CSV table of C-alpha atoms and ligand atoms in Angstrom, one decimal:
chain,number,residue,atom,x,y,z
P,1,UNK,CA,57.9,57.9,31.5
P,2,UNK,CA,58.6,55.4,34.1
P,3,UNK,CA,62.2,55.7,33.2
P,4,UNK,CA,62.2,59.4,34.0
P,5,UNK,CA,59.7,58.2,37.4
P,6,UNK,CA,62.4,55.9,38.4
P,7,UNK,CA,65.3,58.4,38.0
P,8,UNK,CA,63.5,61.4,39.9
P,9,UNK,CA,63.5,58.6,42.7
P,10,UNK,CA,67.3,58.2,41.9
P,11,UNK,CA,68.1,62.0,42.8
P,12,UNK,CA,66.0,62.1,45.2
P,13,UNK,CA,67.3,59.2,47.3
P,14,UNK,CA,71.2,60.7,46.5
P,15,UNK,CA,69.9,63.9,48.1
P,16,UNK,CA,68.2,62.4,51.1
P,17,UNK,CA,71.6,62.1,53.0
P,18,UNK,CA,72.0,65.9,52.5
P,19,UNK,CA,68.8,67.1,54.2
P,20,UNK,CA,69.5,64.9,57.1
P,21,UNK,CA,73.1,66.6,57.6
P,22,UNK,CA,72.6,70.0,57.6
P,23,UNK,CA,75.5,70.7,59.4
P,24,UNK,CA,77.7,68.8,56.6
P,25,UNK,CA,81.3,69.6,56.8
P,26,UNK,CA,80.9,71.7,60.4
P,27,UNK,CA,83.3,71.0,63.2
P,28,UNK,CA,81.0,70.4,66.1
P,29,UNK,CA,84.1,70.4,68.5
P,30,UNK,CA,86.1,73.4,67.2
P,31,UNK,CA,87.1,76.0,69.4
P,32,UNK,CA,85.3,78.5,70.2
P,33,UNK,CA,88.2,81.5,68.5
P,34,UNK,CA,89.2,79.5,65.4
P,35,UNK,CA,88.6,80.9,62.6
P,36,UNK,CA,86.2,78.5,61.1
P,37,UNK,CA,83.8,78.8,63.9
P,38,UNK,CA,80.7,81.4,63.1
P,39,UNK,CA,80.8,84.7,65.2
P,40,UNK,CA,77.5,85.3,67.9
P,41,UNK,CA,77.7,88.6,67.3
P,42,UNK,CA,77.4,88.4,63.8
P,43,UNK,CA,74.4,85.5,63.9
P,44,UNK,CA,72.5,88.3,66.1
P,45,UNK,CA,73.8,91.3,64.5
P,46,UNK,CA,70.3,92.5,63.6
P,47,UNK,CA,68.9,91.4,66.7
P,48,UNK,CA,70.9,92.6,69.8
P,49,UNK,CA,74.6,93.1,71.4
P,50,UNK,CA,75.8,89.9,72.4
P,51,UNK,CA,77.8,90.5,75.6
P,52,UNK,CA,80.3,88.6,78.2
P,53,UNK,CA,81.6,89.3,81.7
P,54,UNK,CA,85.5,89.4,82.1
P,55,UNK,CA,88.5,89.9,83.9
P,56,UNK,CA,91.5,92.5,83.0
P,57,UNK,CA,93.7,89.2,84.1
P,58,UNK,CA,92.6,87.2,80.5
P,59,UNK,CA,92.5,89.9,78.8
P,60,UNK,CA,96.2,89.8,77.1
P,61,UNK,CA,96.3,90.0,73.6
P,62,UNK,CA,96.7,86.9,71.7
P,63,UNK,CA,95.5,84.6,74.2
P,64,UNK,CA,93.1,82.0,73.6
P,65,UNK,CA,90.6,83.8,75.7
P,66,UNK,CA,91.1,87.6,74.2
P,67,UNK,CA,90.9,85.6,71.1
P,68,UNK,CA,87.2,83.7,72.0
P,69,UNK,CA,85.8,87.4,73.7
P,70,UNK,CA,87.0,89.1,70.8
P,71,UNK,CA,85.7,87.3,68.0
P,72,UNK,CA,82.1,86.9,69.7
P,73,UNK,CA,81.0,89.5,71.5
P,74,UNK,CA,80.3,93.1,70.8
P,75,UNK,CA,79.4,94.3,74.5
P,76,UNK,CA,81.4,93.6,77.8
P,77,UNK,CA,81.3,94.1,81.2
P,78,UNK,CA,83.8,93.8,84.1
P,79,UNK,CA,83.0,90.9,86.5
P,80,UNK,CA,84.5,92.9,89.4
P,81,UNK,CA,87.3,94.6,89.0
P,82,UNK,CA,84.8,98.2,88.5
P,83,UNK,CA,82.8,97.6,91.8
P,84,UNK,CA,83.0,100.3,94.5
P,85,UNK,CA,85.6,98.2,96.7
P,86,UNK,CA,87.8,98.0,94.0
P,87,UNK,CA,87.6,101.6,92.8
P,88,UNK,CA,87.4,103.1,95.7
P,89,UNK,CA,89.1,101.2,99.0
P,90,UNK,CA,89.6,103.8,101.4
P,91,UNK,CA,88.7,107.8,101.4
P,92,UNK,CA,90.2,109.9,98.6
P,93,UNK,CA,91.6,106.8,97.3
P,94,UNK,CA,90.8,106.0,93.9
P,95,UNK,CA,92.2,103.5,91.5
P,96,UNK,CA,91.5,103.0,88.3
P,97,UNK,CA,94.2,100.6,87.0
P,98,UNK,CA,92.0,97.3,85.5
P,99,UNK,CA,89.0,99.7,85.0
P,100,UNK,CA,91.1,102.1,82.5
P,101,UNK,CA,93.2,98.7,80.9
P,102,UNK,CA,89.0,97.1,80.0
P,103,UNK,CA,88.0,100.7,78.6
P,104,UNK,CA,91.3,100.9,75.8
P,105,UNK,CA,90.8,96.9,75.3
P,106,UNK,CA,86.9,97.6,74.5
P,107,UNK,CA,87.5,100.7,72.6
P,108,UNK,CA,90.0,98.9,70.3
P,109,UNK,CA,87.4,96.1,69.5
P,110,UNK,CA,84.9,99.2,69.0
P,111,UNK,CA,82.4,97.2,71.7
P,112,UNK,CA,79.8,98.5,73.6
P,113,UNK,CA,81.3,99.0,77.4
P,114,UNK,CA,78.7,98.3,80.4
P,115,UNK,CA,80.4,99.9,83.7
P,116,UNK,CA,79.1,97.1,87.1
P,117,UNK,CA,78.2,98.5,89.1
P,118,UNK,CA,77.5,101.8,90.7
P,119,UNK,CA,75.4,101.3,94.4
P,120,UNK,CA,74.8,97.8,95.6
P,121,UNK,CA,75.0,96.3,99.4
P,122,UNK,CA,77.9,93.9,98.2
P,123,UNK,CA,81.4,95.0,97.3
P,124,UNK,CA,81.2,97.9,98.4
P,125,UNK,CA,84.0,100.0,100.7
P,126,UNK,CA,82.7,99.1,104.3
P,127,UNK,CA,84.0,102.9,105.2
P,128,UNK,CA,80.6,104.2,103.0
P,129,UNK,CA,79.1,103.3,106.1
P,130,UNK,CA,80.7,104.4,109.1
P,131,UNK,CA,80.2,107.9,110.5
P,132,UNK,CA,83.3,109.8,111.1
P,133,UNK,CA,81.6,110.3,114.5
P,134,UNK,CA,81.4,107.0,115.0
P,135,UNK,CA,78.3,104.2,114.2
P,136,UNK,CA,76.4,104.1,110.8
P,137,UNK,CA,77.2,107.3,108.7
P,138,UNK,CA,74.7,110.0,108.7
P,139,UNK,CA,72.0,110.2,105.7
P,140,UNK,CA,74.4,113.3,104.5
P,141,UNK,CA,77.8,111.2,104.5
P,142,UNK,CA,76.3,108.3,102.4
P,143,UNK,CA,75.1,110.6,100.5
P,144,UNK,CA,77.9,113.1,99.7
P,145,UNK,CA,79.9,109.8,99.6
P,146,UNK,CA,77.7,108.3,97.2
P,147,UNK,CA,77.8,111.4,94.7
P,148,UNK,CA,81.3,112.0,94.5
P,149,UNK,CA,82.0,108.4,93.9
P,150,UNK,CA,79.3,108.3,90.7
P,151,UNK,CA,80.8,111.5,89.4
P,152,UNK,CA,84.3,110.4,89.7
P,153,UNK,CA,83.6,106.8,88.0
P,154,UNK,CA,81.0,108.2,85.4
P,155,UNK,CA,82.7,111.2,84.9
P,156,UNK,CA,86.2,109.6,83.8
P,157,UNK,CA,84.7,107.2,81.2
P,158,UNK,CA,82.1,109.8,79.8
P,159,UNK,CA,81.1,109.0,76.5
P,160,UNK,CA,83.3,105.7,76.5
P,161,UNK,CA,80.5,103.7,79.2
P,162,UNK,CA,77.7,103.7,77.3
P,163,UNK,CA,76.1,101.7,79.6
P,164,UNK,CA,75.8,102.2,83.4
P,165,UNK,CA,74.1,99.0,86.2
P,166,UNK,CA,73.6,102.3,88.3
P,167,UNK,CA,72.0,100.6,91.3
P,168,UNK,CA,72.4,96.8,91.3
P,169,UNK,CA,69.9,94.4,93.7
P,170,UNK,CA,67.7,96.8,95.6
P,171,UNK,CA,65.0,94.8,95.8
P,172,UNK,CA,64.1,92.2,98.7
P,173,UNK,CA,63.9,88.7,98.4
P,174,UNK,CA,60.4,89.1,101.0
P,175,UNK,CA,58.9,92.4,100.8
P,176,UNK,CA,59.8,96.0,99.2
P,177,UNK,CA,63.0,97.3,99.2
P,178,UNK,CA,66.2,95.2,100.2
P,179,UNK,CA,67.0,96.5,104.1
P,180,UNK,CA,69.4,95.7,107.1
P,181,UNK,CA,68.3,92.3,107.4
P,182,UNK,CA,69.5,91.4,103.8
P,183,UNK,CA,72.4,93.5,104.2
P,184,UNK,CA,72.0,96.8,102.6
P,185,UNK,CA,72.1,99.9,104.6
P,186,UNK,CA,71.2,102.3,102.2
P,187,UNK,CA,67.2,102.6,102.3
P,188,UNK,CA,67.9,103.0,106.1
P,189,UNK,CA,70.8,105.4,106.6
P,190,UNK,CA,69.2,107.2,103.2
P,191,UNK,CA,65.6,106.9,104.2
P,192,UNK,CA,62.3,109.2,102.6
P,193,UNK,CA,63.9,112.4,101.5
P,194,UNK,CA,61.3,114.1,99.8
P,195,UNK,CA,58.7,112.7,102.1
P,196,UNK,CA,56.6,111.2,99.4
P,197,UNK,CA,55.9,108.0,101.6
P,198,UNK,CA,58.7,105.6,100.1
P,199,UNK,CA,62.1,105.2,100.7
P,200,UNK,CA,63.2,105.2,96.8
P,201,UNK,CA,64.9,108.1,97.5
P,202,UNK,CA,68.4,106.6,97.5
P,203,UNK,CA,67.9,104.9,94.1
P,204,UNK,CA,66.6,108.6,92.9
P,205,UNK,CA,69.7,110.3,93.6
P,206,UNK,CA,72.0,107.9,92.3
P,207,UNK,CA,70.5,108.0,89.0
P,208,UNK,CA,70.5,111.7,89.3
P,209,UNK,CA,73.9,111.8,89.8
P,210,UNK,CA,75.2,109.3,87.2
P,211,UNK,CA,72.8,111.0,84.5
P,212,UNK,CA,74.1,114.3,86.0
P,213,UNK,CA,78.2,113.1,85.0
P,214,UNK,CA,77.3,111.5,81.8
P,215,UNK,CA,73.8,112.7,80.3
P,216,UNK,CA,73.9,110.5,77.0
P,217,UNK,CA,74.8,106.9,79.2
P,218,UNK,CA,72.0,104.8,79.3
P,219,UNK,CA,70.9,104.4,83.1
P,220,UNK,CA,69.7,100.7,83.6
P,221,UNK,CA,68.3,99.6,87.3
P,222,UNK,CA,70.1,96.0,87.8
P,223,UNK,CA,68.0,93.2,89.7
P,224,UNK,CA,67.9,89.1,90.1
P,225,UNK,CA,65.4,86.9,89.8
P,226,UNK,CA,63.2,88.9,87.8
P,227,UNK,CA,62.1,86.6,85.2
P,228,UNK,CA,61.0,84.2,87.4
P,229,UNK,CA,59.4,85.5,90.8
P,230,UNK,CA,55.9,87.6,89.9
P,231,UNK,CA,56.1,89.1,93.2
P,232,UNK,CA,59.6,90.7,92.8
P,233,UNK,CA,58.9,91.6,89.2
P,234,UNK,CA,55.6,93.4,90.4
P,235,UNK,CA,57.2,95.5,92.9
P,236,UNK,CA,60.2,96.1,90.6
P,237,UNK,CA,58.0,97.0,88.3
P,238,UNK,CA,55.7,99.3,90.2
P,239,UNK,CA,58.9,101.3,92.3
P,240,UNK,CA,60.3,102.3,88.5
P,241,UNK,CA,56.8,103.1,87.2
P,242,UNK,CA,56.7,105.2,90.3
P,243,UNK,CA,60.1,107.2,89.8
P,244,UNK,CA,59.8,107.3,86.1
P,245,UNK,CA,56.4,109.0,86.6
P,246,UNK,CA,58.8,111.3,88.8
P,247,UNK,CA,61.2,111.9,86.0
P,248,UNK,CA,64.4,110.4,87.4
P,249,UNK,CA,66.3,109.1,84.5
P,250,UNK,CA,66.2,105.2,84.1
P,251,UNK,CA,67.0,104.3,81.5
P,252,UNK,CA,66.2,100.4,81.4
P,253,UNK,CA,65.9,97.4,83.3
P,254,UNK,CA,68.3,94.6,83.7
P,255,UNK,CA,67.3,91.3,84.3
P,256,UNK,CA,70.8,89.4,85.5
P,257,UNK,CA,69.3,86.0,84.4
P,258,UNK,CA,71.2,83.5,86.7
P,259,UNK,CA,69.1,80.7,85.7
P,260,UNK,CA,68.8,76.7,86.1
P,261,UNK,CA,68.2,74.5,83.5
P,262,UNK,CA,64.2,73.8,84.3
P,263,UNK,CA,63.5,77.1,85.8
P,264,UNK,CA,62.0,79.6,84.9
P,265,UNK,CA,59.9,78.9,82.5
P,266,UNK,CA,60.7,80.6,78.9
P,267,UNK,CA,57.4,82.4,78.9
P,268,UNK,CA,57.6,83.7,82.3
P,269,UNK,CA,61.3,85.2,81.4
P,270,UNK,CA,58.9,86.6,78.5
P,271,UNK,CA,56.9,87.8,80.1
P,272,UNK,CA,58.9,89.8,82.6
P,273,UNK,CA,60.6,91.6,79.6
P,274,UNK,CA,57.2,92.8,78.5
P,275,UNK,CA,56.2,94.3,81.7
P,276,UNK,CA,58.8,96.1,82.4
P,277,UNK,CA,59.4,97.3,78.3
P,278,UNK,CA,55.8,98.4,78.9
P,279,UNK,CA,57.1,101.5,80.7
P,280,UNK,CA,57.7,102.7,77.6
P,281,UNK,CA,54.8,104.3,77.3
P,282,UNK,CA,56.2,106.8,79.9
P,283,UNK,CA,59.8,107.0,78.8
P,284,UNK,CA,59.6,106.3,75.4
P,285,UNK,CA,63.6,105.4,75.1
P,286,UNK,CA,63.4,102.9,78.0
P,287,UNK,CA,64.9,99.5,77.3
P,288,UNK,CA,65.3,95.6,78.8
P,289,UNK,CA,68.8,94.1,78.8
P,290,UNK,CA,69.7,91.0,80.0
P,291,UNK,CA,73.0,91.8,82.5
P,292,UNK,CA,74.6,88.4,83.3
P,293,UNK,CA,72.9,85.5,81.8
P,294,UNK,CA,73.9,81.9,82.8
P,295,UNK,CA,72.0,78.4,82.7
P,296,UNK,CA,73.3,76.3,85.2
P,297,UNK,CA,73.1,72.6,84.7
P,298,UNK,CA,72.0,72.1,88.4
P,299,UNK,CA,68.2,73.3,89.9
P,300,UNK,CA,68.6,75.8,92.3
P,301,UNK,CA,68.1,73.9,95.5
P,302,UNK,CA,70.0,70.9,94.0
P,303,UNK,CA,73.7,71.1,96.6
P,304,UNK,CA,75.3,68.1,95.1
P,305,UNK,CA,78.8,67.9,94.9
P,306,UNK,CA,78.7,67.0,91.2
P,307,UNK,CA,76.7,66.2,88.4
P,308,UNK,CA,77.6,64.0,85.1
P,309,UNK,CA,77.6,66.6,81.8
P,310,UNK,CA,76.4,64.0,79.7
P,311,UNK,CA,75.2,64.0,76.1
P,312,UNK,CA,71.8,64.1,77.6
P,313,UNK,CA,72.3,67.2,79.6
P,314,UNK,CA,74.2,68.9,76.6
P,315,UNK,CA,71.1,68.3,74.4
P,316,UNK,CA,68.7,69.6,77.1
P,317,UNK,CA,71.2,72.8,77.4
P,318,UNK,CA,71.0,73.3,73.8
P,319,UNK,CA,67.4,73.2,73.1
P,320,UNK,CA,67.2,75.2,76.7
P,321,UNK,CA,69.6,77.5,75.0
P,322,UNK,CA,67.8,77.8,71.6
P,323,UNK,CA,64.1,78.7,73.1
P,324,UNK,CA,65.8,81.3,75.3
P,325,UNK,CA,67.3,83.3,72.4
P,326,UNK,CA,64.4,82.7,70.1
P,327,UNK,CA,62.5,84.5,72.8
P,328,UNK,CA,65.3,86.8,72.8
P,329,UNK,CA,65.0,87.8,69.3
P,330,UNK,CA,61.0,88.0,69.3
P,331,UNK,CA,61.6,90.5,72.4
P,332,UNK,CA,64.5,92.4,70.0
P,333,UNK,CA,62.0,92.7,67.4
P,334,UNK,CA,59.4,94.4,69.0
P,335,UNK,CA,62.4,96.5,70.5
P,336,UNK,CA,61.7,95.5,74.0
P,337,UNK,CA,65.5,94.0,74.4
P,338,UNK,CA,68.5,95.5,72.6
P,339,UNK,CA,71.4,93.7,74.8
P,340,UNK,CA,72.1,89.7,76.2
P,341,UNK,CA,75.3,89.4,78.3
P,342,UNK,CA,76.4,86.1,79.7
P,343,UNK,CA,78.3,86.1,82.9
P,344,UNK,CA,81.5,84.8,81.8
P,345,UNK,CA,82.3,83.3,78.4
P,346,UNK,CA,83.4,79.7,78.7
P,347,UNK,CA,82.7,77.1,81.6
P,348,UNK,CA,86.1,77.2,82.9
P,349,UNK,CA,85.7,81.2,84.1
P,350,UNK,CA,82.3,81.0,85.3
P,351,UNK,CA,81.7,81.9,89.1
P,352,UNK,CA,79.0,79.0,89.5
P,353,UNK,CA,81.7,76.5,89.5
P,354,UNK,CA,82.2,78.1,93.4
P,355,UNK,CA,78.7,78.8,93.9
P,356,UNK,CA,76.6,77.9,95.6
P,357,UNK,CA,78.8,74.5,95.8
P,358,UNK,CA,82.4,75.5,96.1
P,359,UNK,CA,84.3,73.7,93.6
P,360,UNK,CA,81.8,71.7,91.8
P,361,UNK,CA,81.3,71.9,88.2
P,362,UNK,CA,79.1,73.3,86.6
P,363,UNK,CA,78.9,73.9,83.0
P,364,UNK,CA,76.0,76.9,82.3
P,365,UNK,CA,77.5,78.9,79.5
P,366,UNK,CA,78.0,78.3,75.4
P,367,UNK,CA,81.9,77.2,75.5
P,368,UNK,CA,83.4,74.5,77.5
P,369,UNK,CA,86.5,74.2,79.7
P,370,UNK,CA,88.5,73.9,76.5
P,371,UNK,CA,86.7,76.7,75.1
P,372,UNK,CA,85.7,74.5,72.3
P,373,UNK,CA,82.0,75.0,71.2
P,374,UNK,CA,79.0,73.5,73.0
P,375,UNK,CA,75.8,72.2,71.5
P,376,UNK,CA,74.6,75.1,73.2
P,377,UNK,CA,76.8,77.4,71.1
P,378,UNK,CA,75.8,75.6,67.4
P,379,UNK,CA,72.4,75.2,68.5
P,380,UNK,CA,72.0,79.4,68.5
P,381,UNK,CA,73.6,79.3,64.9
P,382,UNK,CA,70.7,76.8,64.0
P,383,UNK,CA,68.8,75.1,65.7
P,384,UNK,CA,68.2,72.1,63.6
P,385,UNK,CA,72.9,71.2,64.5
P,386,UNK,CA,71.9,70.6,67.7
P,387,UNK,CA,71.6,66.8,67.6
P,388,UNK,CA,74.5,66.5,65.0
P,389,UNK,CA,76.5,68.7,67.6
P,390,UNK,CA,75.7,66.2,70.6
P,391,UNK,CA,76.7,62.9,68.3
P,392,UNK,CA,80.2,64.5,67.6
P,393,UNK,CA,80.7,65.2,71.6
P,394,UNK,CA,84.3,64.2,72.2
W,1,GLA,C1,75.4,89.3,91.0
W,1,GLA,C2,76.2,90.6,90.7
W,1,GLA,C3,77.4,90.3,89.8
W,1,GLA,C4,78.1,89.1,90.3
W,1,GLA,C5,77.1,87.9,90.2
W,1,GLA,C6,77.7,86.6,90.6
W,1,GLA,O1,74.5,89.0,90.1
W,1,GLA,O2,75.4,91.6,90.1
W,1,GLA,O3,78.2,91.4,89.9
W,1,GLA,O4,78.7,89.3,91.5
W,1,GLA,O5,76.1,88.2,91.2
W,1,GLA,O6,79.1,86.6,90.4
C-alpha cells in the first residue's frame, strides 16, 4: 500500500513541472506570420471578425506584413487611402487606384471589407465646402455633393463593402452635435431639414443615400470615446434611438476604441456596448463593432517624450489585453458585438507613434516593431502564457 502511496507521489511530482508550463514547447518570440504561430482569427472564429487597419503600400504579396495581415485577420479596413480627400480631390475627379487594389487583395483572402469613411469634418475635400458663389456652400451644394459622392463610392464596391463607417465623429466633445467650433461644417451648412427640432438631418441623408447605393451593406455610425465618457455615450445613444425610431437605416454602432492602458475601465467599455446593442429592440439587426481598437502604453494626458516598454508594462498590456477580449467575447455571445478591428497591426505601423507626441514610441497593439508576437498576442490564445510569454522577452 504505502509502496503504491509513495509512487502516486512519484508521478505526481514528474507531472508537476508540466502544469506549471502550459505553454511547453511554444515560441514566445516568434513572429507574428510564421507558420507555427496560432491564427487570431481562428482563436475567435466562433466569436467575432478579427480585423486590422492598413495601407495599399504594405500590402505586396509575400512580404512580411501581407504575410502577418493575411494569416490573422478576417476583416480590414483602409487607414486612409478610402477617405473623401483621397477619393475625391477636386470636382468630377475621382480616383480609385489604392481603393480598388484593397478590394481584389480582400476579396482574394475572402475577408470581410469595411469601407472608412463616408462624411466626417477631417479628410475631407475642402471644395465640399465652398459655394461656387463664393463663402460656405449652400445647404443644397453640400448636399448634392454629399450624395453623389456616397453613390459613387458605395455604388462601385456594391456587394464587395460589406461594411460601411457611413458618418465618422459627429458627436461633440462638449455638447450635442460636433459644430464650427470643432471643425465640422456640416450640422451648420446642412442644418434642420425636416424641421423636427434637431439638426440630425445631415447624418439622415447620408445613411439614406449609402443604404440607397448598396441596400444589403451594413450602415454603422462611427464615433470616439464612447466606451468611456457617459455623457457622449448618452447623447450618442439617444440621437440613434431618435433616427432609428425614424427609420433611417443604421445599421450599428462603432466604438473606435483608441484607449490607454488604465482607462477606461473594462466594465465601462461594457457597458457602452450594451446600451447601444440595446437598440435592438427597435431594429432588431442592429449591431456593435469595435472600428479601430488600440491600447496605448501612455495615459492620455501623459506628453512624455518616451516611456521604457518594459517586462512590466508588457505584462500589464497583456492582462489589459486579455480582460478586454474576454469582455469581447461575453458581448459576442449575447450577439451584442460581431466585429474587433485594431488600428494597425503591429507597433511599428501604428499612427500613435506620431500622436499625440510626434515620434515617440508607443507600443499599443498585439505585434511588436519586429512583428514578432507580444505577450499581448499569446495572452488572447490563453491567458494563463501570459507570464511564460513576458520571461522569454528578448
Ligand atoms: C480616427 C479616424 C481614423 C483615424 C484615426 C487615427 O479615429 O476615424 O480614420 O484617422 O482617428 O489615425
Amino acid at each position: 500500500m504505502k509502496r503504491i502511496a509513495l509512487l502516486a507521489l512519484i508521478m505526481l511530482l514528474a507531472l508537476f513541472p508540466l502544469a506549471l508550463a502550459a505553454g511547453e514547447g511554444i515560441d514566445f518570440n516568434a513572429y507574428g506570420y510564421a507558420d507555427e504561430t496560432p491564427a487570431l482569427r481562428d482563436v475567435f472564429a466562433d466569436d467575432f471578425k478579427v480585423g486590422a487597419a492598413v495601407n495599399t503600400v504594405n500590402l505586396a504579396p509575400d512580404s512580411e506584413f501581407y504575410r502577418l495581415v493575411a494569416k490573422h485577420y478576417n476583416a480590414f479596413v483602409l487607414e486612409n487611402e478610402m477617405k473623401p480627400e483621397n477619393v475625391n480631390p477636386a470636382p468630377g475627379v475621382f480616383l480609385f487606384g489604392p481603393a480598388d487594389r484593397f478590394v481584389a487583395f480582400g476579396e482574394e483572402l475572402g475577408a470581410t471589407l469595411r469601407g472608412h469613411t463616408l462624411v466626417w469634418h477631417s479628410q475631407v475635400p475642402a471644395w465640399w465646402f465652398k459655394g461656387e458663389g463664393g463663402g460656405d456652400a449652400t445647404r443644397e451644394e453640400l448636399l448634392a455633393r454629399m450624395e453623389e459622392y456616397i453613390q459613387t463610392v458605395v455604388g462601385r464596391y456594391k456587394g464587395r463593402v460589406a461594411v460601411w463607417d457611413v458618418v465618422n465623429e459627429a458627436f461633440s466633445d462638449q455638447s450635442g452635435l460636433r459644430r464650427d467650433a470643432e471643425g465640422s461644417k456640416w450640422a451648420s451648412i446642412i442644418g434642420d431639414l425636416d424641421g423636427d427640432g434637431n439638426d440630425l438631418d445631415y447624418i439622415e441623408r447620408a445613411f439614406s443615400f449609402a443604404h440607397e447605393a448598396d441596400p444589403d451593406a451594413r450602415l454603422i455610425l462611427n464615433d470616439y470615446s464612447l466606451e468611456g465618457d457617459a455623457r457622449k455615450l448618452d447623447e450618442f445613444y439617444e440621437a440613434v434611438r431618435t433616427m432609428l425610431e425614424k427609420g433611417v437605416p443604421i445599421g450599428g454602432a462603432g466604438i473606435q476604441a483608441h484607449i490607454q492602458i488604465g482607462y477606461p475601465s473594462v466594465s465601462a467599455f461594457e457597458h457602452a456596448i450594451e446600451k447601444l446593442a440595446s437598440l435592438r429592440e427597435i431594429a432588431p439587426d442592429f449591431v456593435v463593432q469595435v472600428t479601430e481598437l488600440d491600447v496605448s502604453i501612455f495615459d492620455w494626458n501623459d506628453k512624455s517624450a518616451e516611456k521604457p516598454i518594459t517586462p512590466e508594462l508588457q505584462k500589464r498590456l497583456a492582462e489589459r489585453y486579455a480582460d478586454l477580449f474576454e469582455m469581447f467575447r461575453r458581448q459576442a455571445a449575447k450577439g451584442n458585438l460581431d466585429m474587433v478591428v485594431t488600428w494597425g497591426a503591429y507597433d511599428g505601423s501604428s499612427w500613435l507613434n506620431g500622436y499625440p507626441v510626434a515620434g515617440r514610441t508607443d507600443a499599443p497593439l498585439l505585434f511588436d516593431r519586429q512583428m514578432r508576437a507580444k505577450p499581448a498576442f499569446w495572452g488572447l490564445i490563453d491567458r494563463s502564457y501570459i507570464d511564460e510569454a513576458v520571461d522569454a522577452l528578448p
